[in-house]
Structure formats: structure tokens, C-alpha cells
Short mmCIF file of C-alpha atoms in Angstrom, two decimals:
data_model
loop_
_atom_site.label_atom_id
_atom_site.label_comp_id
_atom_site.label_asym_id
_atom_site.label_seq_id
_atom_site.Cartn_x
_atom_site.Cartn_y
_atom_site.Cartn_z
CA MET N 1 0.00 0.00 0.00
CA ASP N 2 2.93 2.35 0.64
CA TRP N 3 3.91 2.04 -3.04
CA ILE N 4 0.39 2.85 -4.20
CA ASN N 5 0.34 5.84 -1.88
CA ALA N 6 3.70 7.00 -3.29
CA ILE N 7 2.35 6.78 -6.85
CA VAL N 8 -0.87 8.64 -5.98
CA GLN N 9 1.03 11.40 -4.19
CA GLY N 10 3.46 11.56 -7.13
CA VAL N 11 0.62 12.04 -9.60
CA LEU N 12 -0.74 14.93 -7.53
CA LEU N 13 2.75 16.45 -7.21
CA GLY N 14 2.99 16.21 -10.99
CA GLY N 15 0.14 18.72 -11.22
CA LEU N 16 2.33 21.37 -9.56
CA TYR N 17 5.24 20.51 -11.85
CA ALA N 18 2.91 20.84 -14.84
CA LEU N 19 2.07 24.37 -13.67
CA PHE N 20 5.81 25.11 -13.45
CA ALA N 21 6.23 23.83 -17.01
CA ALA N 22 3.11 25.08 -18.81
CA GLY N 23 4.38 28.65 -19.19
CA LEU N 24 7.71 27.42 -20.55
CA SER N 25 5.96 25.16 -23.03
CA LEU N 26 3.67 27.98 -24.14
CA ILE N 27 6.33 30.54 -24.97
CA PHE N 28 8.57 27.94 -26.56
CA GLY N 29 5.67 26.83 -28.74
CA VAL N 30 4.84 30.39 -29.82
CA MET N 31 8.22 32.14 -30.15
CA ARG N 32 10.86 29.41 -29.56
CA LEU N 33 12.06 31.37 -26.52
CA VAL N 34 13.72 29.54 -23.61
CA ASN N 35 13.20 31.67 -20.50
CA ILE N 36 16.06 31.04 -18.08
CA ALA N 37 14.35 33.33 -15.52
CA HIS N 38 11.15 31.25 -15.51
CA GLY N 39 11.81 29.71 -12.08
CA ASP N 40 12.63 33.10 -10.60
CA PHE N 41 9.34 34.50 -11.89
CA ILE N 42 7.59 31.66 -10.04
CA VAL N 43 9.35 32.72 -6.84
CA LEU N 44 8.57 36.39 -7.55
CA ALA N 45 4.88 35.49 -7.83
CA ALA N 46 5.08 33.65 -4.50
CA PHE N 47 6.59 36.72 -2.82
CA LEU N 48 3.97 39.01 -4.39
CA ALA N 49 1.29 36.72 -2.97
CA LEU N 50 3.01 36.82 0.43
CA SER N 51 3.08 40.62 0.42
CA THR N 52 -0.56 40.78 -0.67
CA THR N 53 -1.60 38.35 2.07
CA THR N 54 0.32 40.34 4.69
CA ALA N 55 -1.02 43.70 3.52
CA LEU N 56 -4.67 42.73 3.07
CA GLY N 57 -4.97 39.89 5.57
CA ILE N 58 -6.64 37.57 3.06
CA ASN N 59 -6.24 33.87 2.31
CA PRO N 60 -3.31 33.21 -0.07
CA LEU N 61 -5.65 31.54 -2.55
CA LEU N 62 -7.58 34.82 -2.88
CA THR N 63 -4.39 36.63 -3.88
CA LEU N 64 -4.67 34.91 -7.26
CA ALA N 65 -7.14 37.65 -8.20
CA ILE N 66 -4.35 40.22 -7.76
CA VAL N 67 -1.12 38.34 -8.51
CA VAL N 68 -2.29 36.80 -11.81
CA PRO N 69 -3.07 40.13 -13.57
CA VAL N 70 0.02 41.80 -12.08
CA MET N 71 2.30 39.04 -13.39
CA ALA N 72 0.53 39.09 -16.76
CA GLY N 73 1.18 42.83 -16.97
CA ILE N 74 4.84 42.32 -16.09
CA GLY N 75 5.09 39.68 -18.81
CA TYR N 76 3.58 41.91 -21.49
CA VAL N 77 5.78 44.90 -20.63
CA LEU N 78 8.88 42.70 -20.38
CA GLN N 79 8.27 41.11 -23.77
CA ARG N 80 7.46 44.39 -25.54
CA GLY N 81 10.18 46.38 -23.81
CA ILE N 82 13.11 43.94 -23.76
CA LEU N 83 12.68 40.40 -25.04
CA ASN N 84 11.24 41.27 -28.45
CA GLN N 85 14.48 43.13 -29.20
CA THR N 86 16.49 39.93 -28.65
CA LEU N 87 14.50 37.50 -30.81
CA GLY N 88 15.98 36.39 -34.11
CA ASP N 89 17.91 33.58 -35.72
CA ASP N 90 20.50 33.55 -32.94
CA ILE N 91 19.16 31.93 -29.74
CA LEU N 92 22.02 33.28 -27.60
CA PRO N 93 20.76 36.88 -26.99
CA PRO N 94 17.44 35.88 -25.36
CA LEU N 95 19.23 33.25 -23.28
CA LEU N 96 21.71 35.84 -22.00
CA VAL N 97 19.01 38.43 -21.33
CA THR N 98 16.78 36.01 -19.42
CA PHE N 99 19.84 34.81 -17.47
CA GLY N 100 20.47 38.43 -16.53
CA LEU N 101 16.84 38.79 -15.48
CA SER N 102 17.24 35.72 -13.29
CA VAL N 103 20.18 37.30 -11.48
CA ILE N 104 18.36 40.62 -11.10
CA ILE N 105 15.18 39.01 -9.71
CA GLN N 106 17.08 36.86 -7.22
CA ASN N 107 19.14 39.77 -5.91
CA GLY N 108 16.13 42.10 -5.86
CA LEU N 109 14.11 39.61 -3.80
CA LEU N 110 17.08 39.03 -1.51
CA GLU N 111 17.35 42.77 -0.91
CA VAL N 112 13.64 43.22 -0.19
CA TYR N 113 12.72 40.01 1.64
CA SER N 114 16.12 38.73 2.93
CA ALA N 115 17.28 35.12 2.59
CA ASP N 116 14.94 33.82 5.32
CA PRO N 117 12.57 31.06 4.15
CA GLN N 118 8.93 32.12 3.95
CA LYS N 119 5.67 30.23 3.75
CA MET N 120 2.02 31.18 3.35
CA ASN N 121 -0.72 29.75 5.55
CA ALA N 122 -3.86 28.79 3.64
CA GLY N 123 -5.73 27.60 6.75
CA PRO N 124 -7.53 24.27 7.30
CA ILE N 125 -7.32 23.26 3.63
CA GLU N 126 -3.62 22.52 4.14
CA THR N 127 -4.32 19.68 6.57
CA ALA N 128 -7.69 18.49 5.26
CA SER N 129 -7.70 15.08 3.58
CA VAL N 130 -10.02 12.67 1.82
CA ALA N 131 -10.10 9.01 2.84
CA LEU N 132 -9.90 6.54 -0.05
CA PRO N 133 -10.52 2.77 -0.06
CA GLY N 134 -7.58 0.72 1.18
CA GLY N 135 -6.61 3.12 3.93
CA LEU N 136 -5.23 5.81 1.63
CA ASN N 137 -5.61 9.47 2.56
CA VAL N 138 -5.21 12.17 -0.06
CA GLY N 139 -4.73 15.81 0.89
CA VAL N 140 -7.37 18.27 -0.28
CA LEU N 141 -4.77 20.90 -1.22
CA PRO N 142 -2.84 18.55 -3.57
CA LEU N 143 -6.16 17.57 -5.15
CA VAL N 144 -7.03 21.22 -5.67
CA MET N 145 -3.60 21.92 -7.19
CA PHE N 146 -3.93 19.00 -9.57
CA ALA N 147 -7.46 20.03 -10.60
CA VAL N 148 -6.28 23.61 -11.19
CA SER N 149 -3.33 22.41 -13.28
CA VAL N 150 -5.66 20.33 -15.48
CA ALA N 151 -8.04 23.30 -15.80
CA VAL N 152 -5.18 25.68 -16.67
CA ILE N 153 -3.81 23.38 -19.37
CA ALA N 154 -7.28 22.74 -20.76
CA GLY N 155 -7.82 26.51 -20.83
CA LEU N 156 -4.54 27.10 -22.65
CA GLN N 157 -5.40 24.35 -25.13
CA TRP N 158 -8.80 25.97 -25.73
CA ILE N 159 -7.20 29.38 -26.27
CA PHE N 160 -4.71 27.89 -28.72
CA TYR N 161 -7.19 26.01 -30.89
CA GLN N 162 -10.56 27.71 -30.41
CA THR N 163 -9.93 31.46 -30.25
CA ALA N 164 -8.68 34.23 -32.52
CA LEU N 165 -5.79 34.83 -30.12
CA GLY N 166 -4.78 31.18 -30.46
CA ARG N 167 -4.87 31.44 -34.25
CA ALA N 168 -2.62 34.49 -33.98
CA PHE N 169 -0.21 32.54 -31.74
CA ARG N 170 -0.05 29.68 -34.24
CA ALA N 171 0.29 32.02 -37.21
CA VAL N 172 3.28 33.95 -35.85
CA SER N 173 4.79 30.68 -34.64
CA ASP N 174 4.59 29.02 -38.06
CA LYS N 175 5.22 31.88 -40.52
CA GLN N 176 6.07 35.20 -38.88
CA ASP N 177 6.56 37.14 -42.12
CA ILE N 178 3.31 35.94 -43.69
CA ALA N 179 1.43 36.59 -40.45
CA GLN N 180 2.64 40.20 -40.46
CA LEU N 181 1.61 40.60 -44.09
CA MET N 182 -1.87 39.46 -43.04
CA GLY N 183 -1.99 42.32 -40.52
CA LEU N 184 -0.85 40.65 -37.32
CA ASN N 185 1.39 42.70 -35.03
CA LYS N 186 4.08 40.16 -34.13
CA ALA N 187 5.43 42.20 -31.21
CA HIS N 188 1.95 42.52 -29.69
CA VAL N 189 1.17 38.82 -30.16
CA PHE N 190 4.46 37.83 -28.53
CA GLY N 191 3.67 40.22 -25.67
CA LEU N 192 0.30 38.54 -25.14
CA ALA N 193 1.97 35.11 -25.18
CA MET N 194 4.41 36.16 -22.46
CA ALA N 195 1.55 37.73 -20.46
CA LEU N 196 -0.33 34.44 -20.63
CA SER N 197 2.82 32.54 -19.65
CA LEU N 198 3.43 34.68 -16.56
CA ALA N 199 -0.27 34.48 -15.62
CA VAL N 200 0.21 30.70 -15.39
CA VAL N 201 3.48 31.30 -13.52
CA ALA N 202 1.49 33.36 -10.98
CA VAL N 203 -0.80 30.41 -10.28
CA ALA N 204 2.22 28.13 -9.89
CA GLY N 205 3.91 30.63 -7.56
CA VAL N 206 0.91 30.96 -5.24
CA PHE N 207 0.55 27.18 -4.93
CA LEU N 208 4.30 26.81 -4.39
CA GLY N 209 4.15 29.34 -1.56
CA ILE N 210 1.28 27.47 0.10
CA ARG N 211 2.74 23.99 -0.36
CA THR N 212 6.27 24.58 0.88
CA SER N 213 8.70 27.19 2.16
CA PHE N 214 10.45 29.38 -0.36
CA ASP N 215 13.28 31.90 -0.51
CA PRO N 216 14.87 34.03 -3.27
CA SER N 217 17.40 31.35 -4.24
CA ILE N 218 15.09 28.45 -5.18
CA GLY N 219 14.11 29.72 -8.65
CA PRO N 220 16.73 27.71 -10.61
CA GLY N 221 15.52 24.50 -8.96
CA ARG N 222 11.92 25.18 -10.08
CA LEU N 223 13.26 25.95 -13.57
CA ILE N 224 14.91 22.52 -13.73
CA PHE N 225 11.68 20.77 -12.71
CA GLY N 226 9.81 22.77 -15.36
CA PHE N 227 12.38 21.98 -18.04
CA GLU N 228 12.33 18.29 -17.23
CA ALA N 229 8.53 18.13 -17.36
CA VAL N 230 8.48 19.99 -20.70
CA ILE N 231 11.16 17.80 -22.27
CA ILE N 232 9.68 14.54 -20.98
CA GLY N 233 6.26 15.49 -22.34
CA GLY N 234 7.55 16.96 -25.60
CA LEU N 235 8.49 20.53 -26.46
CA GLY N 236 5.49 22.72 -27.16
CA ASN N 237 2.86 20.10 -26.23
CA LEU N 238 0.66 21.33 -23.36
CA TRP N 239 -0.99 18.00 -22.46
CA GLY N 240 2.42 16.35 -22.83
CA THR N 241 3.63 18.83 -20.22
CA LEU N 242 1.04 17.51 -17.75
CA ILE N 243 2.12 13.92 -18.43
CA GLY N 244 5.76 14.94 -18.09
CA GLY N 245 5.02 16.52 -14.72
CA ILE N 246 3.24 13.40 -13.54
CA ILE N 247 6.12 11.14 -14.64
CA LEU N 248 8.54 13.42 -12.81
CA GLY N 249 6.42 13.52 -9.65
CA VAL N 250 5.84 9.76 -9.57
CA SER N 251 9.55 9.07 -10.19
CA GLN N 252 10.54 11.33 -7.32
CA ASN N 253 8.07 9.78 -4.90
CA ILE N 254 9.08 6.23 -5.84
CA GLY N 255 12.73 7.23 -5.35
CA ALA N 256 11.88 8.69 -1.93
CA GLN N 257 10.05 5.47 -1.05
CA ILE N 258 13.21 3.47 -1.76
CA ASN N 259 15.48 5.94 0.02
CA PRO N 260 14.62 9.53 1.09
CA GLY N 261 17.95 10.71 -0.31
CA TRP N 262 17.07 9.43 -3.78
CA GLN N 263 13.99 11.58 -4.34
CA LEU N 264 15.49 14.21 -6.64
CA LEU N 265 17.95 11.74 -8.18
CA ALA N 266 15.10 9.43 -9.25
CA GLY N 267 13.40 12.29 -11.07
CA HIS N 268 16.59 13.21 -12.91
CA ILE N 269 17.17 9.55 -13.86
CA ALA N 270 13.64 9.30 -15.29
CA PHE N 271 14.32 12.46 -17.29
CA LEU N 272 17.60 11.08 -18.67
CA ILE N 273 15.97 7.76 -19.62
CA VAL N 274 13.24 9.53 -21.59
CA LEU N 275 15.81 11.84 -23.18
CA ALA N 276 17.95 8.86 -24.23
CA VAL N 277 15.03 6.88 -25.67
CA LYS N 278 13.03 9.75 -27.18
CA PRO N 279 15.19 12.91 -27.44
CA ARG N 280 12.20 15.03 -28.55
CA GLY N 281 10.05 13.87 -25.64
CA LEU N 282 7.11 11.49 -25.49
CA PHE N 283 4.68 13.77 -27.35
CA PRO N 284 6.79 16.29 -29.30
CA ARG N 285 4.10 17.79 -31.52
CA ILE N 286 2.06 20.82 -30.41
CA ASP N 287 -0.95 19.68 -32.44
CA GLY N 288 -3.64 18.32 -30.22
#
């Protein structure tokens, strides 16, 4: 039963990893941009939620109403003001700029919040659980996080394939020059893509801050989990990202079940196995 419990908990943990990865997958699918600062934006969102909770005295989950639009606005301004200037045939400039952003965000958060670990208290939902047959107990908060991750990915998939904005994303992704000839403003579309990406990052950051403690230095670790989930699932495939997150979460929990010190190692081994067998991931196409 302990193994079954480890797998169930790993699946639910995979929902959080999918939230880490969905924004990465989105912007890579639209503009082939790899955002090195992605993990630091997750931590920034967690700190914004912490400040909002402290200032307004509200439940951290309610801060989503504030943090999501704020992060989306940051994403749009960042893309239009800086990142659009770096996009081109050479992938090095955006990598260097986002690396610089990562350093700036980490040091800025360190200056404002110090290096002390922080955590948000969401109240009774953190300890509430649901009893399942066989003596299993599943936490309500992990269930909520998994349900939200599925809803977020389903929403992104709907935007991509059922809306005018999604058609614009796909058009500039496939043929940028032709899309501009048809009247699309590439810079604006890329800005909207980054805004959507950081809106998802905001959701991930709030749940991260509720689930565990966080400090300004943990961004690169969240970036690695996001990268691994994206690559396992397949670059640019949103549902593949969810499956990649689940594989990563289950691998880590099974590793921890064998030996607590093997938790992270097991996840990395699963990632390397998938990379060796299928270098483009399990579901590499964005079509869905």
C-alpha cells in the first residue's frame, strides 16, 4: 500500500510541476524562446502573494485575483520592452538576457525580503484530507492543485485552438513574415503570449508558496523541474507537459520510497531515460 500511496502522491505532485512547465511550453511553442528566468518569476509570484496576504490579511488563494493580472502585466511589458528586441535567428541573446533577469530578480528579492525562508498559511485546507478505499488518505490541497493544473492546461489548449488569439499565436509561430503581411502585429502577439505565460506562472507561484517554504534562491531548482517536465512530455505540447510533470512527480516519490535521499535523483534519472530513448520527448508535436 505504501507504493500505491507513493504513486498517488506523485501524480498529484505532478500537477504542480505541470504548472511550473506550462508557461515554458507555451512561450517555446509560440516564439521558440527559452526563458532562463522562468523559475525566478515563479518565486517572484510567491513573494507578491506573500506581500498581498500580509497587507490585506486575506487567504493566499484569494491573492490569485491580484497576482495573476500583475504578473501578466509584467510579462507583457517585459516582452514588448526587452525580449522582443532579442528575438531572431541567434538563440544566444534571449538566453543571455533572461539569465540576466534571473540574477536581477534573485538579488532584488534578496534585498527586499532577505534570505529567510517564507511560507504562506492557507488555513484548514492545508491539513484536510479525503479518505480513499484501502486506507489511503489524499490531501485536499494537492487535489485542488492537480485540478487547477488540469483546468489551466485545458484553458490554454482551448485558447490555442478555439480562439482568434490562439490562431494568432499559431500564425506567428509558423510563418512570422506571412502573419505580419496578413496584418498581425508580431510584437503585440508575442507580448500577449508572455503575459499568458506569466499568468500561469502566478498560479504556480501561489501554490508553491502554500505547499512549501520558499526563498529568493530556489528559482533555478523550479526551472529545472519545469524543463524536465516539458522535455519529458515533448516541447510545445501542453498535455504532454502535464504527463511529463506526472512522470517526474511519480519518479521522485518512488525514489523517496526506496530511500529519502534518492527523491530528486530518481526524477533526474527518469528524465535522462526519456531523453535517451526519445530525445524530442514522449509527445513532441504541439498539435492536439
